[in-house]
Short mmCIF file of C-alpha atoms and ligand atoms in Angstrom, two decimals:
data_model
loop_
_atom_site.label_atom_id
_atom_site.label_comp_id
_atom_site.label_asym_id
_atom_site.label_seq_id
_atom_site.Cartn_x
_atom_site.Cartn_y
_atom_site.Cartn_z
CA MET A 865 112.72 30.28 81.82
CA LEU A 866 114.32 29.08 79.18
CA ASP A 867 116.37 26.12 80.03
CA LYS A 868 112.09 24.65 81.25
CA PHE A 869 110.85 25.37 78.17
CA LEU A 870 113.56 23.46 76.73
CA LEU A 871 113.27 20.63 78.88
CA LYS A 872 109.26 20.87 78.31
CA LYS A 873 109.98 20.61 74.19
CA SER A 874 112.54 17.59 74.59
CA GLU A 875 110.67 15.18 76.90
CA PRO A 876 107.18 14.84 75.94
CA ALA A 877 104.80 13.86 78.58
CA LEU A 878 103.69 10.80 78.66
CA PRO A 879 100.35 10.16 76.81
CA ASP A 880 97.22 9.73 78.82
CA SER A 881 96.69 6.13 78.07
CA LEU A 882 100.04 5.27 79.67
CA LEU A 883 99.84 7.17 82.71
CA LYS A 884 96.13 5.65 82.54
CA ARG A 885 98.13 2.15 82.92
CA LEU A 886 100.64 3.98 85.48
CA ASN A 887 97.87 4.54 87.63
CA GLU A 888 96.42 1.11 87.00
CA ALA A 889 99.64 -0.73 88.03
CA ARG A 890 100.32 1.76 90.54
CA LYS A 891 97.20 -0.26 92.72
CA LYS A 892 98.41 -3.28 92.37
CA PRO A 893 101.90 -4.90 94.50
CA MET A 894 104.63 -2.92 92.93
CA PRO A 895 107.91 -4.70 92.80
CA ASN A 896 110.40 -3.46 95.70
CA HIS A 897 113.66 -4.26 93.61
CA VAL A 898 113.50 -4.22 90.16
CA ALA A 899 117.27 -5.00 88.28
CA ILE A 900 118.05 -4.09 84.56
CA ILE A 901 121.13 -5.66 82.59
CA MET A 902 120.74 -2.92 80.22
CA ASP A 903 122.41 -4.45 76.93
CA GLY A 904 122.21 -4.08 73.12
CA ASN A 905 123.63 -0.46 73.21
CA GLY A 906 126.11 -1.34 70.45
CA ARG A 907 123.61 -3.39 67.76
CA TRP A 908 121.49 -0.24 68.46
CA ALA A 909 124.44 1.60 67.11
CA LYS A 910 125.29 -0.93 64.00
CA GLN A 911 122.08 -0.49 63.19
CA ARG A 912 122.26 2.98 62.48
CA ASN A 913 125.73 2.88 60.95
CA LEU A 914 127.27 4.81 64.36
CA PRO A 915 129.78 4.12 66.50
CA ARG A 916 129.29 1.97 69.36
CA VAL A 917 129.96 4.16 71.98
CA ALA A 918 126.63 6.25 70.24
CA GLY A 919 124.79 3.95 71.35
CA HIS A 920 125.80 4.45 74.77
CA HIS A 921 125.56 7.78 74.86
CA GLU A 922 121.85 7.14 73.93
CA GLY A 923 121.64 4.71 76.67
CA MET A 924 122.59 7.18 78.92
CA LYS A 925 119.47 9.21 78.13
CA THR A 926 117.16 5.81 78.52
CA VAL A 927 118.43 5.46 82.36
CA HIS A 928 116.67 9.16 82.70
CA LYS A 929 113.81 8.01 81.23
CA ILE A 930 113.27 4.57 82.90
CA THR A 931 114.86 5.97 86.14
CA ARG A 932 112.43 8.70 86.20
CA PHE A 933 108.98 6.49 85.46
CA ALA A 934 110.41 4.10 88.36
CA ASN A 935 110.18 6.72 90.72
CA GLU A 936 106.37 7.70 89.58
CA LEU A 937 105.69 3.67 89.73
CA GLY A 938 106.61 3.83 93.13
CA VAL A 939 109.51 1.02 92.93
CA LYS A 940 111.81 1.13 96.01
CA ALA A 941 115.28 0.22 94.56
CA LEU A 942 116.55 0.47 90.42
CA THR A 943 119.57 -1.46 90.13
CA LEU A 944 121.27 -0.89 86.67
CA TYR A 945 124.31 -2.92 84.83
CA ALA A 946 126.26 -0.47 83.65
CA PHE A 947 129.51 -2.00 83.57
CA SER A 948 130.96 -5.25 84.60
CA THR A 949 134.03 -6.85 85.73
CA GLU A 950 134.35 -8.36 82.32
CA ASN A 951 133.67 -5.69 79.94
CA TRP A 952 137.65 -4.47 80.62
CA LYS A 953 138.27 -7.40 77.98
CA ARG A 954 136.66 -4.29 75.16
CA PRO A 955 138.73 -1.94 73.93
CA LYS A 956 140.44 1.43 75.68
CA PHE A 957 138.31 3.92 73.64
CA GLU A 958 135.36 2.54 74.11
CA VAL A 959 136.34 1.29 78.47
CA ASP A 960 137.04 5.05 78.73
CA PHE A 961 133.59 6.53 76.81
CA LEU A 962 132.26 4.11 79.48
CA MET A 963 134.08 5.77 82.53
CA LYS A 964 132.93 8.83 81.93
CA LEU A 965 129.52 8.42 81.16
CA PRO A 966 128.93 8.56 85.07
CA GLY A 967 130.13 11.73 85.03
CA GLU A 968 128.32 13.17 81.94
CA TYR A 969 124.82 11.76 83.47
CA LEU A 970 125.21 12.94 86.40
CA THR A 971 126.23 16.72 85.56
CA THR A 972 123.34 16.14 83.40
CA TYR A 973 120.75 14.98 85.86
CA LEU A 974 121.52 15.28 89.42
CA PRO A 975 119.74 18.30 90.36
CA GLU A 976 116.80 16.69 89.22
CA LEU A 977 117.34 13.89 90.72
CA ILE A 978 118.01 15.37 93.83
CA GLU A 979 114.72 17.43 93.41
CA LYS A 980 112.81 14.43 93.02
CA ASN A 981 114.32 12.22 96.27
CA VAL A 982 116.09 9.85 94.19
CA LYS A 983 119.02 8.30 96.15
CA VAL A 984 122.21 7.60 94.21
CA GLU A 985 124.40 4.58 95.16
CA MET A 986 126.83 2.57 93.72
CA ILE A 987 127.37 -1.41 93.88
CA GLY A 988 130.51 -2.38 92.38
CA ASP A 989 134.63 -2.56 93.39
CA PHE A 990 134.76 1.37 93.44
CA GLU A 991 138.53 1.58 94.27
CA ALA A 992 139.88 -0.10 90.74
CA LEU A 993 137.04 2.68 88.86
CA PRO A 994 139.25 5.90 87.51
CA LYS A 995 139.36 8.91 89.50
CA HIS A 996 136.93 10.91 87.66
CA THR A 997 134.38 7.82 87.44
CA GLN A 998 134.92 7.56 91.31
CA GLN A 999 134.40 11.32 91.87
CA ALA A 1000 131.87 11.54 89.91
CA ILE A 1001 129.64 8.90 92.10
CA GLU A 1002 130.88 9.90 95.50
CA ASN A 1003 129.76 13.57 94.46
CA ALA A 1004 126.39 11.99 93.41
CA ARG A 1005 126.26 9.65 96.42
CA LYS A 1006 126.78 12.63 99.02
CA ALA A 1007 124.34 15.03 97.81
CA THR A 1008 121.24 12.53 97.55
CA GLU A 1009 122.81 10.76 100.88
CA GLN A 1010 119.44 12.48 102.90
CA ASN A 1011 117.09 11.05 100.02
CA ASP A 1012 114.74 7.96 100.71
CA GLY A 1013 112.73 7.93 97.80
CA LEU A 1014 113.89 5.63 94.98
CA VAL A 1015 117.37 4.17 95.60
CA LEU A 1016 118.99 4.52 91.83
CA ASN A 1017 121.77 1.63 92.24
CA PHE A 1018 124.32 1.31 89.55
CA ALA A 1019 126.07 -1.38 89.16
CA LEU A 1020 129.84 -0.74 88.01
CA ASN A 1021 132.79 -2.91 87.64
CA TYR A 1022 130.12 -5.29 89.21
CA GLY A 1023 130.80 -8.75 89.01
CA SER A 1024 128.60 -11.55 91.30
CA ARG A 1025 131.51 -14.05 91.71
CA LEU A 1026 133.89 -10.95 92.73
CA GLU A 1027 130.77 -10.24 95.31
CA LEU A 1028 130.01 -13.43 96.25
CA VAL A 1029 134.29 -14.20 96.62
CA ASN A 1030 134.41 -10.73 98.84
CA VAL A 1031 131.91 -12.09 101.46
CA VAL A 1032 133.70 -15.42 101.58
CA LYS A 1033 136.90 -13.88 102.44
CA HIS A 1034 134.78 -10.92 104.80
CA ILE A 1035 133.18 -13.64 107.10
CA SER A 1036 136.64 -16.02 106.69
CA GLU A 1037 138.15 -12.89 108.50
CA LEU A 1038 136.02 -12.05 110.73
CA ALA A 1039 135.71 -16.20 111.60
CA VAL A 1040 139.95 -15.89 112.48
CA ALA A 1041 139.52 -13.34 114.30
CA GLN A 1042 136.82 -15.18 116.18
CA GLN A 1043 134.57 -12.92 115.99
CA ILE A 1044 131.60 -15.34 114.60
CA ALA A 1045 131.60 -18.76 114.53
CA PRO A 1046 130.45 -21.20 112.19
CA GLU A 1047 126.93 -21.79 113.38
CA ASP A 1048 126.46 -18.20 112.98
CA ILE A 1049 126.52 -18.11 109.33
CA ASP A 1050 122.78 -18.50 107.88
CA GLU A 1051 121.28 -17.24 105.22
CA ALA A 1052 120.14 -14.13 106.27
CA PHE A 1053 123.89 -13.26 106.98
CA VAL A 1054 125.04 -14.26 104.11
CA GLU A 1055 122.40 -11.72 102.48
CA SER A 1056 123.88 -8.92 104.71
CA CYS A 1057 127.09 -9.26 103.28
CA LEU A 1058 126.24 -8.09 99.86
CA MET A 1059 126.74 -5.05 98.90
CA THR A 1060 122.81 -5.13 98.18
CA GLY A 1061 122.37 -6.38 101.84
CA HIS A 1062 120.31 -3.21 102.75
CA LEU A 1063 118.67 -3.42 99.37
CA PRO A 1064 114.96 -4.95 99.46
CA GLU A 1065 114.78 -8.54 97.65
CA LEU A 1066 115.01 -8.59 94.45
CA ASP A 1067 111.59 -8.85 92.41
CA LEU A 1068 112.34 -8.01 89.24
CA LEU A 1069 115.52 -8.82 86.50
CA ILE A 1070 114.79 -7.32 83.22
CA ARG A 1071 117.60 -7.60 80.50
CA THR A 1072 117.39 -5.97 77.26
CA SER A 1073 118.50 -7.09 73.48
CA GLY A 1074 117.01 -10.77 73.44
CA GLU A 1075 120.03 -12.24 75.41
CA VAL A 1076 119.03 -14.67 77.95
CA ARG A 1077 122.08 -15.02 80.25
CA LEU A 1078 122.77 -13.22 83.43
CA SER A 1079 126.10 -12.13 82.28
CA ASN A 1080 127.22 -12.49 85.92
CA PHE A 1081 124.79 -10.46 87.64
CA MET A 1082 123.12 -10.53 91.15
CA LEU A 1083 123.18 -14.79 91.06
CA TRP A 1084 122.58 -14.64 95.03
CA GLN A 1085 119.85 -11.73 94.67
CA LEU A 1086 118.00 -13.06 91.91
CA ALA A 1087 117.45 -16.86 93.29
CA TYR A 1088 113.49 -15.78 93.59
CA ALA A 1089 113.54 -12.51 91.28
CA GLU A 1090 110.71 -13.05 88.65
CA LEU A 1091 112.71 -12.70 85.14
CA ALA A 1092 112.05 -10.70 81.60
CA PHE A 1093 113.41 -10.66 78.79
CA THR A 1094 112.62 -8.53 75.69
CA ASN A 1095 114.07 -7.97 72.40
CA VAL A 1096 114.29 -4.78 72.84
CA TYR A 1097 117.41 -2.47 72.79
CA TRP A 1098 118.34 -0.76 75.34
CA PRO A 1099 118.07 2.93 73.95
CA ASP A 1100 114.97 2.29 72.20
CA TYR A 1101 113.52 1.18 75.74
CA ASN A 1102 111.36 3.05 76.93
CA GLU A 1103 108.54 3.68 79.90
CA GLU A 1104 105.95 1.73 77.93
CA CYS A 1105 108.40 -1.04 77.89
CA LEU A 1106 109.00 -1.15 81.76
CA LEU A 1107 105.25 -0.80 82.34
CA GLU A 1108 104.30 -3.70 80.34
CA ALA A 1109 107.62 -5.92 82.57
CA ILE A 1110 105.22 -4.78 85.63
CA GLU A 1111 102.12 -5.63 84.56
CA ASP A 1112 103.40 -8.98 83.71
CA PHE A 1113 105.02 -9.30 86.84
CA GLN A 1114 101.65 -8.43 88.27
CA LEU A 1115 99.99 -11.15 86.29
CA ARG A 1116 102.60 -13.63 88.21
CA ASN A 1117 101.96 -16.27 90.74
CA ARG A 1118 105.17 -15.84 92.73
CA ARG A 1119 105.34 -19.03 95.24
CA PHE A 1120 108.54 -19.29 96.03
CA GLY A 1121 108.20 -23.27 96.53
CA SER A 1122 105.00 -23.39 98.37
CA LEU A 1123 101.87 -24.61 96.72
CA GLY A 1124 101.13 -20.53 96.37
C1 IPE B 2152 125.24 -2.80 76.79
O1 IPE B 2152 125.13 -2.72 75.51
C2 IPE B 2152 126.15 -1.20 77.63
C3 IPE B 2152 127.82 -2.41 78.65
C4 IPE B 2152 127.75 -3.80 77.93
C5 IPE B 2152 128.52 -1.38 79.21
P1 IPE B 2152 126.29 -3.92 75.17
O2 IPE B 2152 127.86 -2.22 74.77
O3 IPE B 2152 126.63 -4.33 75.92
O4 IPE B 2152 125.95 -3.42 73.27
P2 IPE B 2152 126.03 -5.33 72.49
O5 IPE B 2152 125.16 -5.94 73.18
O6 IPE B 2152 127.13 -5.28 71.81
O7 IPE B 2152 124.75 -4.84 71.34
C1 IPE B 2153 126.34 -7.88 80.14
O1 IPE B 2153 126.37 -6.66 78.86
C2 IPE B 2153 126.86 -5.85 81.13
C3 IPE B 2153 126.27 -5.06 81.14
C4 IPE B 2153 125.57 -4.68 80.42
C5 IPE B 2153 126.85 -3.81 82.10
P1 IPE B 2153 127.48 -7.83 78.17
O2 IPE B 2153 127.08 -7.20 76.90
O3 IPE B 2153 128.67 -7.30 78.24
O4 IPE B 2153 127.04 -9.32 78.28
P2 IPE B 2153 127.81 -10.19 77.52
O5 IPE B 2153 128.77 -10.05 77.41
O6 IPE B 2153 127.08 -10.31 75.82
O7 IPE B 2153 127.45 -11.39 78.27
MG1 MG B 2154 125.72 -6.55 75.49
#
């Protein structure tokens, strides 16, 4: 009872005007798969004279907010870029902190994710993660594997070039073992070998913080995705920001090379 009250108090209901816009957006074509490059945590903290890791911690709360709202919108898959294969170049203290966040996030929010029918998944090099991070992810995967609502897909120790190298290796192994012939290899086959092979086609990519680059994220999958860039730092990103991106997406004319 007390818990419920505290939860309500710390998470105020969305204003009616936003809920109205949410309902309008739901009547229009919704992107099935949204991916977000969650950037700007460090600069958010710097602005406040806080250590960079305070920005990462605040960013975790945004993950919760945005996951919940994406679920309300009816998005089918939400891929969140949480740690790149290049982020190991950061100071050990920061990397260690980032590696603890999945555990903290899931300890806090897993019950709600289960209740809301969210399925937790991950793309990236799982084996190279610290054991405690692996355990947190594995536990959440298992606890939500029967869920068939929003797929919350963390890109953790993910790099698109590494993913593509692994696809090439896998296909070469199949070819060497004569399980496939070169003529079997087409776009659909390559697609099925990607870590996102089972997810809907990526429709919308959002990057926060004002950087306009992909930073080794989903290079194949982005071929025909719509792109949205915002100057907002990730810890400040909120439901209205996502709704704006969706409303803008719904106004676009996706031609896929045709005349539309
Ligand atoms: C994004 O925020 C989080 C990760 C890359 C892990 P940053 O830590 O990159 O924040 P900035 O870009 O330095 O502000
Ligand atoms: C991209 O952000 C990776 C994540 C958001 C996890 P970075 O902050 O690492 O990207 P660069 O270094 O500015 O390209
Ligand atoms: Mg950054």
